[in-house]
PDB file of C-alpha atoms and ligand atoms in Angstrom:
ATOM      1  CA  MET A  13      41.913 -79.433   4.547  1.00  0.00           C
ATOM      2  CA  THR A  14      43.395 -77.652   0.673  1.00  0.00           C
ATOM      3  CA  GLU A  15      46.981 -76.268   1.372  1.00  0.00           C
ATOM      4  CA  VAL A  16      48.208 -72.869  -0.129  1.00  0.00           C
ATOM      5  CA  PHE A  17      51.927 -73.216  -1.575  1.00  0.00           C
ATOM      6  CA  ASN A  18      54.114 -69.968  -2.838  1.00  0.00           C
ATOM      7  CA  LYS A  19      57.147 -71.824  -3.692  1.00  0.00           C
ATOM      8  CA  ILE A  20      57.843 -74.763  -5.234  1.00  0.00           C
ATOM      9  CA  GLU A  21      60.475 -76.018  -2.947  1.00  0.00           C
ATOM     10  CA  ALA A  22      57.656 -76.611  -0.115  1.00  0.00           C
ATOM     11  CA  LEU A  23      55.018 -78.237  -2.716  1.00  0.00           C
ATOM     12  CA  ASP A  24      57.397 -80.826  -3.909  1.00  0.00           C
ATOM     13  CA  GLU A  25      58.899 -81.395  -0.175  1.00  0.00           C
ATOM     14  CA  ARG A  26      54.551 -81.693   0.397  1.00  0.00           C
ATOM     15  CA  LEU A  27      54.297 -84.300  -3.296  1.00  0.00           C
ATOM     16  CA  SER A  28      57.098 -86.276  -2.084  1.00  0.00           C
ATOM     17  CA  GLU A  29      55.336 -87.231   1.164  1.00  0.00           C
ATOM     18  CA  LEU A  30      52.476 -87.769  -0.986  1.00  0.00           C
ATOM     19  CA  ARG A  31      53.723 -89.479  -2.945  1.00  0.00           C
ATOM     20  CA  LYS A  32      56.216 -92.143  -0.732  1.00  0.00           C
ATOM     21  CA  GLN A  33      52.480 -92.893   0.941  1.00  0.00           C
ATOM     22  CA  HIS A  34      51.624 -94.246  -3.136  1.00  0.00           C
ATOM     23  CA  LYS A  35      49.208 -91.739  -3.313  1.00  0.00           C
ATOM     24  CA  THR A  36      47.703 -91.298  -7.885  1.00  0.00           C
ATOM     25  CA  ILE A  37      48.494 -86.856  -8.194  1.00  0.00           C
ATOM     26  CA  GLY A  38      46.386 -85.040 -10.650  1.00  0.00           C
ATOM     27  CA  PHE A  39      46.891 -81.725 -11.803  1.00  0.00           C
ATOM     28  CA  VAL A  40      44.674 -78.623 -13.018  1.00  0.00           C
ATOM     29  CA  PRO A  41      46.559 -75.701 -14.202  1.00  0.00           C
ATOM     30  CA  THR A  42      44.758 -72.673 -14.135  1.00  0.00           C
ATOM     31  CA  MET A  43      45.622 -68.786 -14.851  1.00  0.00           C
ATOM     32  CA  GLY A  44      42.188 -67.732 -12.363  1.00  0.00           C
ATOM     33  CA  ALA A  45      39.452 -65.817 -12.626  1.00  0.00           C
ATOM     34  CA  LEU A  46      37.790 -69.713 -12.419  1.00  0.00           C
ATOM     35  CA  HIS A  47      34.606 -70.137 -12.997  1.00  0.00           C
ATOM     36  CA  LYS A  48      32.208 -74.398 -12.650  1.00  0.00           C
ATOM     37  CA  GLY A  49      34.458 -74.795 -15.989  1.00  0.00           C
ATOM     38  CA  HIS A  50      37.525 -74.825 -13.972  1.00  0.00           C
ATOM     39  CA  ILE A  51      35.723 -76.978 -11.156  1.00  0.00           C
ATOM     40  CA  SER A  52      34.659 -79.556 -13.558  1.00  0.00           C
ATOM     41  CA  LEU A  53      37.961 -80.271 -13.661  1.00  0.00           C
ATOM     42  CA  ILE A  54      38.549 -80.771  -9.906  1.00  0.00           C
ATOM     43  CA  GLU A  55      35.217 -82.682  -9.275  1.00  0.00           C
ATOM     44  CA  ARG A  56      36.415 -85.173 -12.039  1.00  0.00           C
ATOM     45  CA  SER A  57      39.889 -84.775 -10.792  1.00  0.00           C
ATOM     46  CA  ASN A  58      38.950 -85.410  -7.362  1.00  0.00           C
ATOM     47  CA  ARG A  59      37.225 -88.768  -7.825  1.00  0.00           C
ATOM     48  CA  GLU A  60      39.799 -89.657 -10.530  1.00  0.00           C
ATOM     49  CA  ASN A  61      42.338 -89.527  -8.117  1.00  0.00           C
ATOM     50  CA  ASP A  62      44.034 -89.217  -3.889  1.00  0.00           C
ATOM     51  CA  THR A  63      45.601 -85.444  -4.334  1.00  0.00           C
ATOM     52  CA  SER A  64      44.130 -82.471  -6.849  1.00  0.00           C
ATOM     53  CA  VAL A  65      46.388 -80.144  -7.134  1.00  0.00           C
ATOM     54  CA  CYS A  66      45.482 -77.131  -8.763  1.00  0.00           C
ATOM     55  CA  SER A  67      48.194 -74.557  -9.802  1.00  0.00           C
ATOM     56  CA  VAL A  68      46.674 -70.779 -10.386  1.00  0.00           C
ATOM     57  CA  PHE A  69      49.018 -68.433 -12.514  1.00  0.00           C
ATOM     58  CA  VAL A  70      48.764 -65.760 -15.537  1.00  0.00           C
ATOM     59  CA  ASN A  71      51.681 -66.842 -17.680  1.00  0.00           C
ATOM     60  CA  PRO A  72      52.609 -63.154 -18.999  1.00  0.00           C
ATOM     61  CA  ILE A  73      54.844 -65.693 -22.346  1.00  0.00           C
ATOM     62  CA  GLN A  74      51.456 -66.808 -23.718  1.00  0.00           C
ATOM     63  CA  PHE A  75      49.710 -63.703 -24.329  1.00  0.00           C
ATOM     64  CA  ASN A  76      50.686 -61.805 -28.451  1.00  0.00           C
ATOM     65  CA  ASN A  77      48.535 -59.802 -26.938  1.00  0.00           C
ATOM     66  CA  GLN A  78      50.286 -57.467 -23.996  1.00  0.00           C
ATOM     67  CA  ASN A  79      46.506 -55.450 -23.416  1.00  0.00           C
ATOM     68  CA  ASP A  80      45.507 -58.579 -23.109  1.00  0.00           C
ATOM     69  CA  LEU A  81      47.607 -59.818 -20.293  1.00  0.00           C
ATOM     70  CA  LEU A  82      46.991 -56.313 -18.635  1.00  0.00           C
ATOM     71  CA  LYS A  83      43.249 -56.707 -18.697  1.00  0.00           C
ATOM     72  CA  TYR A  84      43.425 -60.134 -17.639  1.00  0.00           C
ATOM     73  CA  PRO A  85      40.807 -61.096 -14.603  1.00  0.00           C
ATOM     74  CA  HIS A  86      42.401 -61.468 -10.937  1.00  0.00           C
ATOM     75  CA  THR A  87      40.588 -62.847  -8.122  1.00  0.00           C
ATOM     76  CA  PRO A  88      43.648 -65.176  -6.844  1.00  0.00           C
ATOM     77  CA  GLU A  89      40.626 -64.297  -3.059  1.00  0.00           C
ATOM     78  CA  SER A  90      37.441 -66.122  -4.792  1.00  0.00           C
ATOM     79  CA  ASP A  91      39.640 -68.319  -6.508  1.00  0.00           C
ATOM     80  CA  ILE A  92      40.829 -69.924  -3.308  1.00  0.00           C
ATOM     81  CA  GLU A  93      37.911 -70.164  -1.796  1.00  0.00           C
ATOM     82  CA  MET A  94      36.126 -71.858  -4.273  1.00  0.00           C
ATOM     83  CA  LEU A  95      39.144 -74.868  -4.859  1.00  0.00           C
ATOM     84  CA  SER A  96      38.356 -75.002  -1.080  1.00  0.00           C
ATOM     85  CA  ASN A  97      34.628 -75.365  -1.210  1.00  0.00           C
ATOM     86  CA  GLU A  98      35.724 -77.520  -4.068  1.00  0.00           C
ATOM     87  CA  GLY A  99      37.253 -80.231  -1.604  1.00  0.00           C
ATOM     88  CA  CYS A 100      40.778 -79.667  -4.071  1.00  0.00           C
ATOM     89  CA  ASP A 101      43.797 -80.374  -1.974  1.00  0.00           C
ATOM     90  CA  ILE A 102      46.428 -77.739  -2.653  1.00  0.00           C
ATOM     91  CA  ILE A 103      46.660 -74.621  -4.736  1.00  0.00           C
ATOM     92  CA  PHE A 104      49.519 -73.786  -6.299  1.00  0.00           C
ATOM     93  CA  ILE A 105      50.382 -69.990  -6.610  1.00  0.00           C
ATOM     94  CA  PRO A 106      53.876 -69.152  -8.108  1.00  0.00           C
ATOM     95  CA  SER A 107      55.541 -66.361  -8.649  1.00  0.00           C
ATOM     96  CA  ARG A 108      57.280 -65.133 -12.109  1.00  0.00           C
ATOM     97  CA  GLU A 109      59.871 -65.032 -10.830  1.00  0.00           C
ATOM     98  CA  GLN A 110      59.758 -69.157  -9.300  1.00  0.00           C
ATOM     99  CA  MET A 111      58.347 -70.040 -13.008  1.00  0.00           C
ATOM    100  CA  TYR A 112      60.803 -68.342 -14.795  1.00  0.00           C
ATOM    101  CA  PRO A 113      63.710 -67.729 -13.080  1.00  0.00           C
ATOM    102  CA  GLU A 114      66.826 -66.066 -14.945  1.00  0.00           C
ATOM    103  CA  SER A 115      68.781 -69.454 -14.806  1.00  0.00           C
ATOM    104  CA  LEU A 116      66.143 -71.533 -16.596  1.00  0.00           C
ATOM    105  CA  LYS A 117      66.431 -71.376 -20.898  1.00  0.00           C
ATOM    106  CA  LEU A 118      63.426 -71.478 -22.778  1.00  0.00           C
ATOM    107  CA  GLU A 119      62.506 -74.444 -24.521  1.00  0.00           C
ATOM    108  CA  ASN A 120      61.488 -73.584 -28.424  1.00  0.00           C
ATOM    109  CA  TYR A 121      58.775 -75.842 -29.039  1.00  0.00           C
ATOM    110  CA  HIS A 122      57.598 -77.229 -32.957  1.00  0.00           C
ATOM    111  CA  PHE A 123      54.152 -78.195 -33.046  1.00  0.00           C
ATOM    112  CA  GLY A 124      54.374 -78.088 -37.714  1.00  0.00           C
ATOM    113  CA  THR A 125      50.851 -77.671 -38.348  1.00  0.00           C
ATOM    114  CA  LEU A 126      49.339 -78.421 -35.241  1.00  0.00           C
ATOM    115  CA  GLU A 127      50.995 -74.815 -34.241  1.00  0.00           C
ATOM    116  CA  THR A 128      50.069 -72.543 -37.825  1.00  0.00           C
ATOM    117  CA  VAL A 129      46.387 -72.708 -38.167  1.00  0.00           C
ATOM    118  CA  MET A 130      43.292 -70.861 -35.690  1.00  0.00           C
ATOM    119  CA  GLU A 131      44.549 -69.899 -32.193  1.00  0.00           C
ATOM    120  CA  GLY A 132      48.313 -70.454 -33.899  1.00  0.00           C
ATOM    121  CA  LYS A 133      47.660 -68.175 -36.757  1.00  0.00           C
ATOM    122  CA  PHE A 134      46.477 -65.611 -35.169  1.00  0.00           C
ATOM    123  CA  ARG A 135      48.050 -65.404 -32.272  1.00  0.00           C
ATOM    124  CA  PRO A 136      51.568 -65.794 -32.881  1.00  0.00           C
ATOM    125  CA  GLY A 137      53.926 -67.587 -30.566  1.00  0.00           C
ATOM    126  CA  HIS A 138      51.191 -68.159 -28.068  1.00  0.00           C
ATOM    127  CA  PHE A 139      51.620 -72.245 -28.367  1.00  0.00           C
ATOM    128  CA  ASN A 140      55.300 -72.421 -27.228  1.00  0.00           C
ATOM    129  CA  GLY A 141      54.438 -69.839 -24.643  1.00  0.00           C
ATOM    130  CA  VAL A 142      51.594 -72.919 -23.403  1.00  0.00           C
ATOM    131  CA  ALA A 143      53.717 -75.401 -23.997  1.00  0.00           C
ATOM    132  CA  VAL A 144      56.551 -73.443 -22.050  1.00  0.00           C
ATOM    133  CA  VAL A 145      54.547 -73.102 -18.984  1.00  0.00           C
ATOM    134  CA  VAL A 146      52.300 -76.603 -18.766  1.00  0.00           C
ATOM    135  CA  LYS A 147      55.880 -78.901 -18.720  1.00  0.00           C
ATOM    136  CA  ARG A 148      57.342 -76.922 -16.281  1.00  0.00           C
ATOM    137  CA  PHE A 149      54.510 -77.416 -13.741  1.00  0.00           C
ATOM    138  CA  PHE A 150      54.874 -81.071 -15.765  1.00  0.00           C
ATOM    139  CA  ASP A 151      58.246 -81.194 -13.850  1.00  0.00           C
ATOM    140  CA  ILE A 152      57.162 -79.759 -10.970  1.00  0.00           C
ATOM    141  CA  VAL A 153      54.254 -81.961  -9.750  1.00  0.00           C
ATOM    142  CA  GLN A 154      54.412 -85.066 -11.575  1.00  0.00           C
ATOM    143  CA  PRO A 155      51.167 -85.549 -12.182  1.00  0.00           C
ATOM    144  CA  ASN A 156      49.833 -89.027 -12.691  1.00  0.00           C
ATOM    145  CA  LYS A 157      46.746 -87.267 -14.653  1.00  0.00           C
ATOM    146  CA  ALA A 158      45.572 -83.797 -16.200  1.00  0.00           C
ATOM    147  CA  TYR A 159      43.376 -81.908 -16.910  1.00  0.00           C
ATOM    148  CA  PHE A 160      42.583 -79.966 -20.377  1.00  0.00           C
ATOM    149  CA  GLY A 161      38.938 -78.372 -20.976  1.00  0.00           C
ATOM    150  CA  LEU A 162      37.799 -79.097 -25.032  1.00  0.00           C
ATOM    151  CA  LYS A 163      36.794 -75.329 -25.345  1.00  0.00           C
ATOM    152  CA  ASP A 164      40.963 -75.093 -25.580  1.00  0.00           C
ATOM    153  CA  PHE A 165      40.483 -77.181 -28.509  1.00  0.00           C
ATOM    154  CA  GLN A 166      43.376 -76.541 -29.916  1.00  0.00           C
ATOM    155  CA  GLN A 167      45.338 -75.820 -26.448  1.00  0.00           C
ATOM    156  CA  LEU A 168      44.584 -79.591 -25.883  1.00  0.00           C
ATOM    157  CA  ALA A 169      46.310 -81.648 -29.819  1.00  0.00           C
ATOM    158  CA  ILE A 170      49.515 -79.506 -28.227  1.00  0.00           C
ATOM    159  CA  ILE A 171      49.817 -81.539 -24.933  1.00  0.00           C
ATOM    160  CA  LYS A 172      49.305 -84.212 -26.448  1.00  0.00           C
ATOM    161  CA  ASP A 173      52.251 -83.631 -28.935  1.00  0.00           C
ATOM    162  CA  LEU A 174      53.803 -82.137 -26.612  1.00  0.00           C
ATOM    163  CA  VAL A 175      53.098 -85.306 -23.891  1.00  0.00           C
ATOM    164  CA  ARG A 176      54.430 -87.226 -26.926  1.00  0.00           C
ATOM    165  CA  GLN A 177      57.762 -84.909 -27.643  1.00  0.00           C
ATOM    166  CA  ILE A 178      59.077 -84.930 -24.367  1.00  0.00           C
ATOM    167  CA  GLY A 179      58.019 -89.239 -23.814  1.00  0.00           C
ATOM    168  CA  SER A 180      55.841 -88.192 -20.696  1.00  0.00           C
ATOM    169  CA  LYS A 181      54.050 -90.903 -18.779  1.00  0.00           C
ATOM    170  CA  ILE A 182      50.705 -88.561 -17.386  1.00  0.00           C
ATOM    171  CA  GLU A 183      47.660 -88.708 -18.679  1.00  0.00           C
ATOM    172  CA  ILE A 184      46.480 -86.126 -20.600  1.00  0.00           C
ATOM    173  CA  VAL A 185      42.443 -85.908 -19.213  1.00  0.00           C
ATOM    174  CA  GLU A 186      39.617 -84.073 -22.298  1.00  0.00           C
ATOM    175  CA  CYS A 187      36.911 -82.759 -20.367  1.00  0.00           C
ATOM    176  CA  GLY A 188      33.872 -81.464 -21.757  1.00  0.00           C
ATOM    177  CA  ILE A 189      32.663 -78.050 -22.615  1.00  0.00           C
ATOM    178  CA  ILE A 190      30.638 -76.211 -19.358  1.00  0.00           C
ATOM    179  CA  ARG A 191      28.715 -73.828 -20.825  1.00  0.00           C
ATOM    180  CA  GLU A 192      26.284 -71.099 -19.027  1.00  0.00           C
ATOM    181  CA  VAL A 193      22.694 -72.217 -19.161  1.00  0.00           C
ATOM    182  CA  ASP A 194      22.289 -69.339 -22.182  1.00  0.00           C
ATOM    183  CA  GLY A 195      24.515 -71.469 -23.685  1.00  0.00           C
ATOM    184  CA  LEU A 196      27.677 -69.533 -23.421  1.00  0.00           C
ATOM    185  CA  ALA A 197      31.231 -71.315 -23.202  1.00  0.00           C
ATOM    186  CA  MET A 198      32.642 -70.622 -20.132  1.00  0.00           C
ATOM    187  CA  SER A 199      35.621 -68.900 -19.976  1.00  0.00           C
ATOM    188  CA  SER A 200      37.328 -66.267 -17.484  1.00  0.00           C
ATOM    189  CA  ARG A 201      37.413 -63.504 -19.608  1.00  0.00           C
ATOM    190  CA  ASN A 202      33.344 -63.782 -19.747  1.00  0.00           C
ATOM    191  CA  SER A 203      33.154 -61.817 -17.106  1.00  0.00           C
ATOM    192  CA  ARG A 204      34.649 -58.599 -19.097  1.00  0.00           C
ATOM    193  CA  LEU A 205      31.569 -58.556 -21.001  1.00  0.00           C
ATOM    194  CA  SER A 206      29.504 -55.278 -20.114  1.00  0.00           C
ATOM    195  CA  ALA A 207      26.191 -56.389 -19.822  1.00  0.00           C
ATOM    196  CA  ILE A 208      24.605 -56.113 -23.445  1.00  0.00           C
ATOM    197  CA  GLN A 209      27.649 -57.922 -25.368  1.00  0.00           C
ATOM    198  CA  ARG A 210      26.542 -60.901 -22.075  1.00  0.00           C
ATOM    199  CA  LYS A 211      23.064 -60.866 -23.542  1.00  0.00           C
ATOM    200  CA  VAL A 212      24.465 -60.947 -27.220  1.00  0.00           C
ATOM    201  CA  ALA A 213      27.822 -63.932 -26.811  1.00  0.00           C
ATOM    202  CA  PRO A 214      25.013 -67.021 -26.188  1.00  0.00           C
ATOM    203  CA  TYR A 215      24.401 -66.087 -29.518  1.00  0.00           C
ATOM    204  CA  ILE A 216      28.411 -67.817 -31.013  1.00  0.00           C
ATOM    205  CA  TYR A 217      26.171 -71.095 -29.743  1.00  0.00           C
ATOM    206  CA  GLU A 218      23.663 -70.663 -31.224  1.00  0.00           C
ATOM    207  CA  VAL A 219      25.601 -70.417 -34.432  1.00  0.00           C
ATOM    208  CA  LEU A 220      26.846 -73.294 -33.266  1.00  0.00           C
ATOM    209  CA  LEU A 221      24.193 -75.817 -32.909  1.00  0.00           C
ATOM    210  CA  ALA A 222      22.575 -74.823 -35.778  1.00  0.00           C
ATOM    211  CA  VAL A 223      26.072 -75.549 -37.913  1.00  0.00           C
ATOM    212  CA  LYS A 224      25.642 -78.771 -36.893  1.00  0.00           C
ATOM    213  CA  GLU A 225      22.625 -79.008 -37.740  1.00  0.00           C
ATOM    214  CA  LYS A 226      22.942 -77.755 -40.979  1.00  0.00           C
ATOM    215  CA  ALA A 227      25.999 -80.500 -41.208  1.00  0.00           C
ATOM    216  CA  GLY A 228      24.387 -83.301 -42.513  1.00  0.00           C
ATOM    217  CA  GLU A 229      23.259 -80.982 -45.450  1.00  0.00           C
ATOM    218  CA  MET A 230      25.604 -77.850 -46.187  1.00  0.00           C
ATOM    219  CA  SER A 231      28.453 -78.460 -48.436  1.00  0.00           C
ATOM    220  CA  ILE A 232      31.627 -77.454 -46.130  1.00  0.00           C
ATOM    221  CA  GLU A 233      32.300 -74.371 -48.810  1.00  0.00           C
ATOM    222  CA  GLU A 234      28.185 -72.892 -47.785  1.00  0.00           C
ATOM    223  CA  LEU A 235      28.493 -73.608 -44.177  1.00  0.00           C
ATOM    224  CA  LYS A 236      31.850 -71.752 -43.737  1.00  0.00           C
ATOM    225  CA  ALA A 237      29.800 -68.895 -45.910  1.00  0.00           C
ATOM    226  CA  TRP A 238      26.652 -69.802 -44.252  1.00  0.00           C
ATOM    227  CA  THR A 239      28.263 -69.052 -39.839  1.00  0.00           C
ATOM    228  CA  LEU A 240      30.671 -66.536 -41.534  1.00  0.00           C
ATOM    229  CA  GLU A 241      26.931 -64.188 -43.313  1.00  0.00           C
ATOM    230  CA  GLN A 242      24.967 -65.031 -39.247  1.00  0.00           C
ATOM    231  CA  ILE A 243      27.739 -63.691 -37.142  1.00  0.00           C
ATOM    232  CA  ASN A 244      28.683 -60.807 -39.720  1.00  0.00           C
ATOM    233  CA  ARG A 245      24.411 -60.139 -38.845  1.00  0.00           C
ATOM    234  CA  GLU A 246      25.299 -58.952 -35.360  1.00  0.00           C
ATOM    235  CA  ASP A 247      26.680 -55.420 -35.017  1.00  0.00           C
ATOM    236  CA  LEU A 248      29.012 -57.012 -31.881  1.00  0.00           C
ATOM    237  CA  MET A 249      30.520 -59.570 -33.197  1.00  0.00           C
ATOM    238  CA  LYS A 250      34.031 -58.896 -34.974  1.00  0.00           C
ATOM    239  CA  ILE A 251      35.054 -62.796 -36.563  1.00  0.00           C
ATOM    240  CA  GLU A 252      38.947 -63.686 -37.122  1.00  0.00           C
ATOM    241  CA  TYR A 253      37.856 -66.937 -37.424  1.00  0.00           C
ATOM    242  CA  PHE A 254      35.305 -70.241 -38.652  1.00  0.00           C
ATOM    243  CA  GLU A 255      37.199 -72.659 -39.826  1.00  0.00           C
ATOM    244  CA  ILE A 256      35.884 -76.602 -40.220  1.00  0.00           C
ATOM    245  CA  VAL A 257      39.247 -79.119 -38.676  1.00  0.00           C
ATOM    246  CA  SER A 258      39.806 -82.590 -38.611  1.00  0.00           C
ATOM    247  CA  PRO A 259      39.802 -82.890 -34.812  1.00  0.00           C
ATOM    248  CA  ILE A 260      42.814 -84.799 -35.485  1.00  0.00           C
ATOM    249  CA  SER A 261      45.310 -82.971 -37.551  1.00  0.00           C
ATOM    250  CA  LEU A 262      43.012 -79.443 -37.025  1.00  0.00           C
ATOM    251  CA  MET A 263      43.353 -79.176 -40.476  1.00  0.00           C
ATOM    252  CA  PRO A 264      40.433 -78.044 -42.811  1.00  0.00           C
ATOM    253  CA  VAL A 265      38.144 -80.926 -44.522  1.00  0.00           C
ATOM    254  CA  ASN A 266      37.261 -81.576 -47.390  1.00  0.00           C
ATOM    255  CA  GLU A 267      34.011 -84.006 -48.678  1.00  0.00           C
ATOM    256  CA  GLN A 268      35.910 -86.235 -49.110  1.00  0.00           C
ATOM    257  CA  ASN A 269      36.760 -86.470 -44.978  1.00  0.00           C
ATOM    258  CA  LYS A 270      34.739 -84.758 -43.660  1.00  0.00           C
ATOM    259  CA  HIS A 271      32.447 -87.271 -41.906  1.00  0.00           C
ATOM    260  CA  LEU A 272      35.779 -89.459 -40.876  1.00  0.00           C
ATOM    261  CA  GLY A 273      35.571 -86.597 -38.017  1.00  0.00           C
ATOM    262  CA  SER A 274      35.107 -82.430 -38.199  1.00  0.00           C
ATOM    263  CA  VAL A 275      34.701 -80.173 -35.917  1.00  0.00           C
ATOM    264  CA  ALA A 276      33.624 -76.093 -35.519  1.00  0.00           C
ATOM    265  CA  CYS A 277      35.518 -73.372 -33.907  1.00  0.00           C
ATOM    266  CA  ILE A 278      35.535 -70.324 -33.929  1.00  0.00           C
ATOM    267  CA  ALA A 279      36.472 -67.016 -32.468  1.00  0.00           C
ATOM    268  CA  LEU A 280      35.676 -63.912 -32.340  1.00  0.00           C
ATOM    269  CA  TYR A 281      36.195 -60.171 -31.224  1.00  0.00           C
ATOM    270  CA  MET A 282      33.729 -58.608 -28.957  1.00  0.00           C
ATOM    271  CA  ASP A 283      35.031 -55.275 -28.923  1.00  0.00           C
ATOM    272  CA  GLU A 284      38.976 -56.202 -27.665  1.00  0.00           C
ATOM    273  CA  ILE A 285      37.564 -59.056 -25.488  1.00  0.00           C
ATOM    274  CA  ARG A 286      38.438 -62.340 -27.276  1.00  0.00           C
ATOM    275  CA  LEU A 287      36.300 -65.356 -27.401  1.00  0.00           C
ATOM    276  CA  ILE A 288      36.722 -69.166 -28.115  1.00  0.00           C
ATOM    277  CA  ASP A 289      34.170 -72.000 -28.817  1.00  0.00           C
ATOM    278  CA  ASN A 290      33.352 -75.060 -30.821  1.00  0.00           C
ATOM    279  CA  ILE A 291      31.155 -77.781 -31.492  1.00  0.00           C
ATOM    280  CA  ILE A 292      32.131 -81.480 -32.822  1.00  0.00           C
ATOM    281  CA  LEU A 293      30.040 -82.195 -36.382  1.00  0.00           C
ATOM    282  CA  PHE A 294      31.024 -85.543 -36.560  1.00  0.00           C
ATOM    283  CA  LEU A 295      32.819 -87.440 -34.681  1.00  0.00           C
TER     284      LEU A 295
HETATM  285  O1  PAF B  12      44.514 -73.382 -21.034  1.00  0.00           O
HETATM  286  C1  PAF B  12      44.838 -72.396 -19.811  1.00  0.00           C
HETATM  287  O2  PAF B  12      44.088 -71.702 -18.552  1.00  0.00           O
HETATM  288  C2  PAF B  12      46.033 -72.031 -19.785  1.00  0.00           C
HETATM  289  O3  PAF B  12      46.097 -71.826 -21.581  1.00  0.00           O
HETATM  290  C3  PAF B  12      46.891 -72.724 -19.314  1.00  0.00           C
HETATM  291  C4  PAF B  12      47.222 -74.319 -19.949  1.00  0.00           C
HETATM  292  C5  PAF B  12      46.759 -72.687 -17.695  1.00  0.00           C
HETATM  293  C6  PAF B  12      48.343 -72.388 -19.555  1.00  0.00           C
HETATM  294  O4  PAF B  12      48.771 -71.221 -18.960  1.00  0.00           O
END
């Protein structure tokens, strides 16, 4: 039976009981508008833990664009239904007041160069907002493991660094990107695409697959130029960035170090809807 909590105190009481029974806790933080990508995280948490907790909270402080926040999809009934069907034990849907009471002192985290490139460069303040809310959830839920998707590649690097900075023992589990049958990476934002945009959107993955294929023969500069040309050909897409970076430092790779590990990351707009995706080139 899935239990739904809105208040930290009640959730804490329930989790304390479970901890006393030596139950392990897996945690999946989400902003709702759930899709199969989120559900795959719950599935994995269910497999690896006695209890799975999923939070649904659209975190206002991680949105640098207020319009994006206002338009962020809300589907609470279907979220609860999907999570119950998947056998998620506990759903936590807090209010803003619960998460950010006036008495709470908001931390300021620094992630060095991890936050100055790609998403960090184009979304100032975003990763601090993510770090603040994730730390708050970690304090509330105190899970053994927490699950994050590789679609948000940079977010994962930030979370791992956060865990290191705060000296937490929570195990961060990275989970593969879940795609639609046509290759589009699943995202809550996909629901905002018009029919024609949705039809065109899988082109992102098509281009990324071609990048991976060409990575052996083209230089980094050639690959970047080729990719920009491909995306610019598509009238409905407006590229924000395309970078080929080290999966550890997130710094751009060069011809000398690219074989030690590189991932191609892309962000683009379809109208006002921002989509991101990535593909590992060398590992
Ligand atoms: O990836 C997300 O959905 C959010 O950034 C997260 C981790 C739930 C924090 O609000």
